Coordinates of C-alpha atoms and ligand atoms in Angstrom, one line a residue:
M139 CA 11.5 4.4 -7.6
N140 CA 9.8 3.1 -4.5
R141 CA 9.8 -0.5 -5.7
R142 CA 10.9 -2.0 -2.5
R143 CA 9.7 -5.5 -2.6
A144 CA 10.0 -8.2 -5.1
S145 CA 7.9 -10.7 -3.1
A146 CA 5.6 -11.1 -0.3
A147 CA 8.3 -13.2 1.5
L148 CA 10.8 -10.4 1.5
H149 CA 8.0 -8.1 2.7
V150 CA 7.2 -10.3 5.6
A151 CA 10.9 -10.6 6.5
A152 CA 11.2 -6.8 6.3
M153 CA 8.3 -6.3 8.5
T154 CA 9.5 -8.8 11.1
L155 CA 12.8 -7.1 11.3
A156 CA 11.2 -3.7 11.3
V157 CA 13.7 -2.6 8.7
A158 CA 11.2 -2.1 5.8
C159 CA 12.2 1.6 5.7
G160 CA 14.3 2.0 2.6
V161 CA 14.6 -1.6 1.6
E162 CA 15.2 -1.7 -2.2
A163 CA 14.3 -4.9 -4.0
Q164 CA 14.8 -5.2 -7.7
V165 CA 11.6 -6.2 -9.5
P166 CA 12.3 -7.6 -13.0
A167 CA 11.2 -4.9 -15.4
T168 CA 8.4 -6.0 -17.7
G169 CA 7.1 -4.1 -20.6
A170 CA 3.6 -4.5 -19.2
A171 CA 4.3 -2.8 -15.9
A172 CA 6.2 0.0 -17.7
T173 CA 3.2 0.8 -19.9
G174 CA 0.8 0.7 -17.0
A175 CA -1.0 -2.3 -18.2
A176 CA -2.3 -4.6 -15.4
A177 CA 0.9 -6.1 -14.2
S178 CA -0.9 -9.1 -12.7
G179 CA 1.0 -12.1 -14.2
S180 CA -0.8 -14.3 -16.5
D181 CA -3.9 -12.1 -16.9
V182 CA -2.0 -9.0 -18.1
M183 CA -4.5 -8.4 -20.8
V184 CA -7.6 -8.9 -18.6
K185 CA -8.9 -5.8 -16.8
P186 CA -10.9 -6.5 -13.7
Y187 CA -13.2 -3.5 -14.2
T188 CA -15.7 -2.2 -16.7
V189 CA -15.9 1.6 -16.9
E190 CA -17.9 3.8 -19.3
C191 CA -17.5 7.6 -19.0
G192 CA -19.5 10.1 -20.9
R193 CA -21.4 13.4 -20.5
D194 CA -24.1 13.3 -17.9
P195 CA -27.2 14.0 -19.9
E196 CA -28.7 16.2 -17.1
G197 CA -25.5 18.0 -16.2
E198 CA -22.4 19.6 -17.4
R199 CA -20.1 17.0 -15.9
T200 CA -18.7 13.8 -17.1
Q201 CA -20.2 10.8 -15.4
C202 CA -18.7 7.4 -15.2
L203 CA -20.5 4.1 -15.0
V204 CA -18.8 1.1 -13.5
D205 CA -19.4 -2.6 -12.7
G206 CA -20.6 -3.6 -9.3
G207 CA -17.3 -4.7 -8.0
T208 CA -15.5 -1.5 -9.0
Y209 CA -18.4 0.5 -7.4
V210 CA -17.9 -1.3 -4.1
G211 CA -14.2 -0.6 -4.3
W212 CA -14.9 3.1 -4.8
R213 CA -17.3 3.0 -1.9
T214 CA -14.9 1.2 0.4
F215 CA -12.0 3.5 -0.6
H216 CA -14.0 6.6 0.3
A217 CA -15.2 5.1 3.6
V218 CA -11.8 4.1 4.8
C219 CA -8.7 4.8 2.6
H220 CA -9.3 8.4 1.5
V221 CA -8.5 9.5 5.0
C222 CA -4.9 9.2 4.1
H223 CA -4.7 8.7 0.3
A224 CA -7.3 11.5 -0.4
Q225 CA -10.4 11.6 -2.4
D226 CA -9.9 9.8 -5.8
A227 CA -6.7 8.2 -4.5
V228 CA -4.5 11.2 -5.5
G229 CA -2.4 11.2 -2.4
S230 CA -1.6 13.5 0.5
T231 CA 1.5 14.8 2.3
F232 CA 1.5 11.5 4.4
A233 CA 0.2 8.9 2.0
P234 CA 1.3 8.2 -1.6
D235 CA -0.6 9.0 -4.8
L236 CA -2.0 5.6 -5.5
L237 CA -2.4 6.4 -9.2
A238 CA 1.3 6.5 -9.5
R239 CA 2.0 3.7 -7.0
M240 CA -0.4 1.2 -8.6
R241 CA 1.8 1.2 -11.7
T242 CA 4.8 0.0 -9.7
I243 CA 3.2 -3.0 -7.9
D244 CA 1.6 -6.1 -9.0
K245 CA -1.6 -7.7 -7.7
A246 CA 0.1 -9.9 -5.2
T247 CA 2.1 -7.0 -3.7
F248 CA -1.2 -5.0 -3.5
M249 CA -2.9 -7.7 -1.6
T250 CA 0.1 -8.2 0.8
S251 CA 0.4 -4.5 1.5
V252 CA -3.2 -3.9 2.2
D253 CA -3.5 -7.1 4.3
E254 CA -0.4 -6.7 6.4
G255 CA 0.1 -2.9 6.2
L256 CA 3.2 -1.2 4.9
E257 CA 6.0 0.9 6.5
G258 CA 8.1 2.7 4.0
Q259 CA 9.7 6.0 3.1
V260 CA 6.5 7.8 2.9
G261 CA 5.0 6.6 6.2
V262 CA 3.2 3.8 7.8
M263 CA -0.1 2.1 6.6
P264 CA -1.8 -0.1 9.2
P265 CA -2.8 -3.6 8.3
W266 CA -6.5 -4.1 7.2
R267 CA -6.8 -7.8 7.7
E268 CA -8.8 -7.5 10.9
N269 CA -11.1 -4.8 9.5
P270 CA -14.4 -6.4 8.2
N271 CA -15.2 -3.3 6.3
V272 CA -12.0 -3.7 4.3
N273 CA -10.9 -7.4 4.3
K274 CA -13.9 -8.7 2.3
Y275 CA -13.2 -6.1 -0.5
Y276 CA -9.6 -6.4 -1.6
E277 CA -10.6 -7.5 -5.1
Q278 CA -13.0 -4.6 -5.4
L279 CA -10.4 -2.1 -4.2
W280 CA -7.9 -3.6 -6.7
S281 CA -10.4 -3.0 -9.5
Y282 CA -11.2 0.6 -8.4
L283 CA -7.6 1.6 -8.0
L284 CA -6.5 0.0 -11.2
A285 CA -9.3 1.8 -13.1
R286 CA -8.1 5.0 -11.6
A287 CA -4.4 4.3 -12.2
D288 CA -5.1 3.3 -15.8
G289 CA -6.7 6.7 -16.3
V290 CA -9.9 5.0 -17.3
L291 CA -12.0 6.0 -14.4
L292 CA -12.2 9.8 -13.9
P293 CA -12.3 11.5 -10.4
G294 CA -15.6 11.7 -8.7
R295 CA -18.5 9.4 -7.7
P296 CA -19.2 6.8 -10.3
R297 CA -22.6 5.2 -10.8
R298 CA -23.3 1.5 -11.2
L299 CA -23.8 0.1 -14.5
P300 CA -27.2 -1.6 -14.9
N301 CA -26.9 -5.3 -13.9
P302 CA -26.4 -7.6 -17.0
Q303 CA -29.7 -9.0 -18.1
Ligands
LIG607 C1 -3.4 5.8 8.1 C2 -3.1 6.2 6.7 C3 -3.5 5.2 5.6 C4 -4.7 4.6 5.3 C5 -6.0 4.9 6.1 C6 -4.5 3.8 4.1 N1 -3.3 3.9 3.8 FE1 -2.5 2.9 2.1 N2 -0.7 3.7 2.6 C7 -0.4 4.6 3.6 C8 1.0 5.0 3.5 C9 1.7 5.9 4.4 C10 1.5 4.2 2.4 C11 3.0 4.2 1.9 C12 4.0 3.6 2.8 C13 5.3 3.9 2.2 O1 5.6 3.3 1.2 O2 6.1 4.6 2.8 C14 0.5 3.4 1.9 C15 0.6 2.6 0.8 C16 -0.4 2.0 0.1 C17 -0.3 1.3 -1.1 C18 1.0 1.0 -1.8 C19 1.4 -0.4 -1.5 C20 2.8 -0.8 -2.0 O3 3.1 -2.0 -1.9 O4 3.5 0.0 -2.5 C21 -1.6 0.8 -1.4 C22 -1.9 -0.1 -2.6 C23 -2.5 1.3 -0.4 N3 -1.7 2.0 0.5 C24 -3.8 1.0 -0.4 C25 -4.6 1.4 0.6 C26 -6.0 1.1 0.7 C27 -6.8 0.2 -0.3 C28 -6.5 1.6 1.8 C29 -7.9 1.4 2.5 C30 -8.3 0.1 2.8 C31 -5.4 2.3 2.4 N4 -4.3 2.2 1.7 C32 -5.5 3.1 3.6 C33 -1.2 5.0 4.5 C34 -2.6 4.8 4.6

């Protein structure tokens, strides 16, 4: 479903013609994408995040620790993107559940959609390329959302892992 674009080029053309609504593009099915592994081309096996979840020793809840980049992604998401995509990226009536959507797109598509914005069947996302609170953090957002979509990072506020010695 919802895999509308095979390439950034098609996306640009669709945006230019303002006919992005309902454009269906066939993305070659890959086993990696189907299983939810990072469908990011050559680095399929390499995850951009480090996440360790366990019981918070002081509380009842499970606490996740994440690398610095993933933490910045979480922070950026909950400063800007949660307004539409909701806390923890689970989606709302007017913006998609990114946990599901992330499994249908590759990294290049992610970067293009976030940078240029996206108009589709669910609604319209503005472009973020002019927003300095977002455009420096695409990699971090990718890490955070992939960790969520992979089911590795649980909902809620993560803490930073200690810096490597
Ligand atoms: C104004 C509401 C809004 C905000 C804020 C917003 N989005 Fe979106 N986003 C959308 C909508 C609507 C869609 C789905 C468009 C469609 O497919 O119909 C979407 C789609 C996406 C997709 C799927 C892209 C694809 O190619 O399928 C990603 C990834 C995404 N958003 C990431 C983000 C990130 C990261 C932020 C914060 C920088 C963000 N969004 C902020 C509304 C928003």
